CSV table of C-alpha atoms in Angstrom, one decimal:
chain,number,residue,atom,x,y,z
A,1,GLN,CA,-150.4,106.3,134.9
A,2,SER,CA,-146.7,107.1,135.5
A,3,GLY,CA,-144.5,104.1,135.7
A,4,ARG,CA,-146.8,101.9,133.5
A,5,VAL,CA,-144.8,99.8,131.1
A,6,LEU,CA,-146.3,99.5,127.6
A,7,GLN,CA,-145.0,97.3,124.8
A,8,GLN,CA,-146.0,98.1,121.2
A,9,LEU,CA,-147.3,95.3,119.0
A,10,ARG,CA,-148.1,95.0,115.3
A,11,LEU,CA,-151.0,92.7,114.6
A,12,PRO,CA,-153.6,92.5,111.8
A,13,HIS,CA,-156.8,94.3,112.7
A,14,PRO,CA,-159.6,91.8,113.3
A,15,HIS,CA,-161.9,93.6,110.8
A,16,SER,CA,-159.7,94.6,108.0
A,17,GLY,CA,-156.7,92.4,108.4
A,18,VAL,CA,-154.4,95.4,107.8
A,19,PRO,CA,-151.5,96.1,110.1
A,20,ALA,CA,-152.6,97.9,113.3
A,21,SER,CA,-150.8,99.2,116.4
A,22,TYR,CA,-151.6,97.7,119.8
A,23,TYR,CA,-149.9,98.1,123.2
A,24,VAL,CA,-149.7,95.6,126.0
A,25,ASP,CA,-149.8,96.9,129.6
A,26,VAL,CA,-147.0,94.5,130.7
A,27,GLU,CA,-147.8,94.6,134.4
A,28,ASN,CA,-151.6,94.2,134.1
A,29,LYS,CA,-151.7,92.1,131.0
A,30,VAL,CA,-154.2,94.4,129.3
A,31,LEU,CA,-154.3,94.7,125.5
A,32,LEU,CA,-154.8,98.3,124.3
A,33,GLU,CA,-155.8,99.5,120.8
A,34,ALA,CA,-154.1,102.6,119.5
A,35,ALA,CA,-156.4,105.0,117.7
A,36,THR,CA,-156.3,108.5,116.2
A,37,VAL,CA,-159.1,111.0,116.1
A,38,ASP,CA,-158.4,112.8,112.9
A,39,MET,CA,-160.0,116.3,112.9
A,40,ASP,CA,-159.0,116.9,109.2
A,41,GLY,CA,-157.9,120.5,109.9
A,42,ARG,CA,-161.2,121.4,111.5
A,43,ARG,CA,-159.8,121.7,115.1
A,44,SER,CA,-156.7,123.1,116.9
A,45,TRP,CA,-155.2,122.6,120.3
A,46,LEU,CA,-154.8,125.7,122.5
A,47,GLY,CA,-152.3,125.7,125.3
A,48,ASP,CA,-150.7,128.2,127.7
A,49,GLY,CA,-149.1,130.5,125.2
A,50,TRP,CA,-149.1,128.1,122.2
A,51,VAL,CA,-151.4,126.9,119.4
A,52,SER,CA,-151.2,123.6,117.5
A,53,ALA,CA,-152.9,123.6,114.1
A,54,ASP,CA,-153.1,119.8,114.2
A,55,GLY,CA,-156.2,119.1,116.3
A,56,SER,CA,-156.0,115.4,116.1
A,57,ALA,CA,-155.6,113.2,119.2
A,58,SER,CA,-154.1,109.8,119.8
A,59,LEU,CA,-155.5,107.6,122.4
A,60,MET,CA,-155.3,104.0,123.6
A,61,THR,CA,-158.3,102.1,124.8
A,62,PRO,CA,-158.7,98.5,126.1
A,63,ILE,CA,-159.8,95.9,123.6
A,64,ASP,CA,-161.0,92.4,124.3
A,65,PRO,CA,-158.1,90.2,123.0
A,66,LEU,CA,-160.7,87.6,121.8
A,67,PHE,CA,-161.5,89.8,118.8
A,68,VAL,CA,-157.8,89.6,117.8
A,69,TYR,CA,-157.7,85.9,118.5
A,70,LEU,CA,-160.8,85.3,116.4
A,71,GLY,CA,-159.2,87.1,113.4
A,72,LEU,CA,-155.9,85.1,113.7
A,73,LEU,CA,-157.6,81.7,114.3
A,74,THR,CA,-160.1,82.2,111.5
A,75,THR,CA,-157.3,82.7,109.1
A,76,MET,CA,-155.4,79.7,110.4
A,77,SER,CA,-158.2,77.3,110.9
A,78,MET,CA,-160.5,77.9,107.9
A,79,ASP,CA,-160.3,75.0,105.5
A,80,GLY,CA,-162.6,76.2,102.7
A,81,GLY,CA,-166.2,77.3,103.0
A,82,ASP,CA,-167.6,76.5,106.4
A,83,GLU,CA,-165.0,73.7,107.1
A,84,TRP,CA,-162.4,74.1,109.9
A,85,LYS,CA,-159.2,72.2,110.6
A,86,TYR,CA,-157.1,71.8,113.8
A,87,VAL,CA,-154.0,73.9,113.9
A,88,ASP,CA,-151.1,74.3,116.3
A,89,VAL,CA,-151.7,77.7,117.9
A,90,ASP,CA,-148.1,78.1,118.9
A,91,SER,CA,-147.0,77.9,115.3
A,92,LEU,CA,-148.2,81.5,115.1
A,93,ARG,CA,-145.0,82.4,117.0
A,94,LEU,CA,-143.1,81.7,113.7
A,95,GLU,CA,-145.2,84.0,111.6
A,96,THR,CA,-143.7,87.2,110.3
A,97,ASN,CA,-145.4,88.9,107.4
A,98,ASP,CA,-146.7,92.2,106.1
A,99,THR,CA,-149.4,92.5,108.8
A,100,MET,CA,-147.7,91.1,112.0
A,101,ASP,CA,-144.4,90.0,113.4
A,102,ALA,CA,-143.5,86.9,115.5
A,103,VAL,CA,-142.5,88.9,118.5
A,104,SER,CA,-145.9,90.6,118.7
A,105,VAL,CA,-147.8,87.3,118.3
A,106,GLY,CA,-145.5,85.7,121.0
A,107,VAL,CA,-146.5,88.5,123.4
A,108,LEU,CA,-150.2,88.0,122.7
A,109,LEU,CA,-149.9,84.2,123.2
A,110,ASP,CA,-148.0,84.7,126.4
A,111,MET,CA,-151.0,86.5,127.9
A,112,SER,CA,-152.1,83.2,129.4
A,113,ARG,CA,-155.5,84.3,130.7
A,114,ALA,CA,-156.5,85.8,127.4
A,115,ARG,CA,-155.3,82.7,125.5
A,116,SER,CA,-157.2,80.4,127.8
A,117,ARG,CA,-160.4,82.5,127.4
A,118,ALA,CA,-160.0,82.6,123.6
A,119,LEU,CA,-159.6,78.8,123.2
A,120,LYS,CA,-162.4,78.1,125.6
A,121,ALA,CA,-164.9,80.6,124.1
A,122,LEU,CA,-164.0,80.2,120.4
A,123,CYS,CA,-162.5,76.7,119.7
A,124,ASP,CA,-162.5,73.0,120.1
A,125,VAL,CA,-159.2,72.0,121.7
A,126,ARG,CA,-157.1,68.9,121.7
A,127,ASP,CA,-154.0,68.2,123.8
A,128,ILE,CA,-151.6,66.3,121.6
A,129,SER,CA,-148.8,66.1,124.1
A,130,SER,CA,-147.8,67.8,127.3
A,131,ASP,CA,-146.3,70.7,125.3
A,132,MET,CA,-148.5,70.7,122.2
A,133,GLN,CA,-152.1,71.8,121.9
A,134,VAL,CA,-154.2,72.1,118.7
A,135,ALA,CA,-157.4,74.0,118.2
A,136,LYS,CA,-160.0,74.7,115.5
A,137,ILE,CA,-162.8,77.3,115.3
A,138,ASN,CA,-166.1,76.1,116.6
A,139,PRO,CA,-168.7,78.3,114.8
A,140,ALA,CA,-171.4,77.6,117.4
A,141,LYS,CA,-169.2,78.8,120.2
A,142,VAL,CA,-168.1,81.9,118.3
A,143,LEU,CA,-171.7,82.9,117.5
A,144,SER,CA,-172.7,82.3,121.1
A,145,TRP,CA,-169.9,84.6,122.3
A,146,LEU,CA,-170.8,87.3,119.7
A,147,ARG,CA,-174.5,87.1,120.6
A,148,ARG,CA,-173.6,87.8,124.2
A,149,LYS,CA,-171.6,90.8,123.0
A,150,CYS,CA,-174.8,92.1,121.4
A,151,ASP,CA,-176.8,92.1,124.5
A,152,PRO,CA,-179.1,95.2,124.3
A,153,SER,CA,-178.3,96.1,127.9
A,154,ARG,CA,-174.7,96.7,126.9
A,155,LEU,CA,-175.7,99.5,124.5
A,156,PRO,CA,-173.5,102.6,125.4
A,157,LYS,CA,-175.5,105.5,126.7
A,158,VAL,CA,-174.1,107.7,124.0
A,159,LEU,CA,-176.1,105.7,121.5
A,160,GLU,CA,-179.4,105.3,123.4
A,161,SER,CA,-180.9,108.4,121.7
A,162,SER,CA,-180.8,106.5,118.4
A,163,VAL,CA,-183.5,104.1,119.5
A,164,ALA,CA,-185.1,105.6,122.6
A,165,ASP,CA,-188.8,106.8,122.6
A,166,THR,CA,-189.3,105.9,119.0
A,167,THR,CA,-192.2,103.5,119.4
A,168,VAL,CA,-194.4,102.1,122.0
A,169,ASP,CA,-193.4,98.6,121.0
A,170,SER,CA,-190.8,97.6,123.7
A,171,GLU,CA,-189.8,94.5,121.7
A,172,LEU,CA,-189.0,96.6,118.7
A,173,VAL,CA,-186.9,98.9,120.8
A,174,ARG,CA,-185.0,96.0,122.3
A,175,LEU,CA,-184.3,94.7,118.8
A,176,ALA,CA,-183.1,98.1,117.6
A,177,LYS,CA,-180.7,98.3,120.5
A,178,GLN,CA,-179.5,94.8,119.7
A,179,ARG,CA,-178.9,95.9,116.1
A,180,GLU,CA,-176.8,98.9,117.3
A,181,MET,CA,-174.7,96.6,119.3
A,182,ALA,CA,-174.3,94.2,116.4
A,183,LEU,CA,-173.1,97.1,114.2
A,184,LEU,CA,-170.6,98.1,116.8
A,185,VAL,CA,-169.3,94.6,117.3
A,186,SER,CA,-169.1,94.1,113.5
A,187,GLU,CA,-166.4,96.7,113.3
A,188,TYR,CA,-164.1,94.2,115.0
A,189,LEU,CA,-165.2,91.3,112.8
A,190,SER,CA,-164.3,90.0,109.3
A,191,LEU,CA,-167.1,90.1,106.7
A,192,TYR,CA,-167.5,86.3,107.2
A,193,TRP,CA,-168.4,86.6,110.9
A,194,THR,CA,-170.4,89.8,110.4
A,195,THR,CA,-172.6,88.0,107.9
A,196,LYS,CA,-173.0,85.0,110.2
A,197,LEU,CA,-173.8,87.3,113.2
A,198,PHE,CA,-176.5,89.3,111.4
A,199,ALA,CA,-178.0,86.0,110.1
A,200,GLU,CA,-178.4,84.9,113.7
A,201,PHE,CA,-180.8,87.8,114.2
A,202,GLY,CA,-182.6,87.3,111.0
A,203,GLY,CA,-181.0,90.4,109.5
A,204,PHE,CA,-183.1,92.6,112.0
A,205,ALA,CA,-185.9,92.6,109.4
A,206,GLN,CA,-188.4,94.0,111.9
A,207,VAL,CA,-186.2,97.0,112.7
A,208,SER,CA,-185.4,97.7,109.1
A,209,GLU,CA,-189.1,97.8,108.3
A,210,SER,CA,-189.8,100.4,111.0
A,211,GLU,CA,-189.7,103.9,109.5
A,212,GLN,CA,-189.9,105.5,112.9
A,213,ILE,CA,-186.7,103.6,114.1
A,214,LEU,CA,-184.8,104.4,110.9
A,215,VAL,CA,-185.6,108.1,110.9
A,216,LYS,CA,-184.7,108.5,114.6
A,217,ARG,CA,-181.5,106.6,114.0
A,218,VAL,CA,-180.3,108.8,111.1
A,219,GLN,CA,-181.0,111.9,113.3
A,220,ALA,CA,-179.0,110.5,116.2
A,221,VAL,CA,-175.9,108.8,114.8
A,222,VAL,CA,-174.6,107.7,111.4
A,223,PHE,CA,-172.4,104.6,111.3
A,224,ASP,CA,-170.0,103.8,108.5
A,225,ALA,CA,-170.6,100.5,106.8
A,226,PRO,CA,-168.4,97.8,108.4
A,227,GLU,CA,-166.4,97.4,105.2
A,228,SER,CA,-165.5,101.2,105.2
A,229,TYR,CA,-164.0,101.1,108.7
A,230,VAL,CA,-160.3,102.1,109.0
A,231,GLN,CA,-158.6,101.4,112.3
A,232,GLY,CA,-157.3,104.3,114.1
A,233,VAL,CA,-159.2,107.1,112.3
A,234,ALA,CA,-162.4,108.8,113.2
A,235,SER,CA,-163.9,111.9,111.7
A,236,PRO,CA,-165.1,114.9,113.8
A,237,SER,CA,-168.7,113.8,113.1
A,238,SER,CA,-168.0,110.4,114.6
A,239,GLY,CA,-167.5,111.5,118.2
A,240,SER,CA,-170.4,109.5,119.5
A,241,LYS,CA,-169.4,106.5,117.5
A,242,LEU,CA,-165.8,106.6,118.9
A,243,ALA,CA,-167.1,106.9,122.4
A,244,ALA,CA,-169.4,103.9,121.9
A,245,LYS,CA,-166.5,101.8,120.5
A,246,GLN,CA,-164.5,102.5,123.6
A,247,GLU,CA,-167.3,100.9,125.7
A,248,VAL,CA,-167.9,97.9,123.4
A,249,ARG,CA,-164.3,96.8,123.1
A,250,SER,CA,-164.1,95.4,126.6
């Protein structure tokens, strides 16, 4: 929309930890992820009297800030293995390194509604004084939040063909949809949380053992493994995947 004020941020991507571009809609306090659909020379843009050989497209889509908070708080709060320590969340304002800068973190922390949601949904919190609050990751809260993100009813329509009409077993279809959601969500999680999330569902063993489901899924959509995900880049064959991501981010 014309007149909308966007501020660019540089923060670590919640999956890879590498620097990624985000924008904040200053007025509406919405966090947007910047992404590029890279057509790798296979497409061009046609206009009125002009042609652009570069058919790539840049776009910004809303992302739930809690994914970014989870990445930051995991790095801060992890105390070896599955142990967690309390940390001063505001100390992040002082962090400037190869993956983020203090100004960007400050803007994120100043999104008071997102900060309140993150601390409530992901952490145990203690008020040390009127102006100091410490928090630590609560794994049970995190996994409860992630399980809700994997609700089969949230499966984007663009991916329904990957599991629809593959078996008369309605429970197996439900589990297959849940696995698709888990795969989408895992692209915004570190390997640590991806492993924990899939363990919550028993690794979806029943779905993996269903040859009907697997064949149908390969025909419908192919996902990259979570560890191969690169923020901001999608190949031409990943159109359905990119559309699905745009729905699951919120």
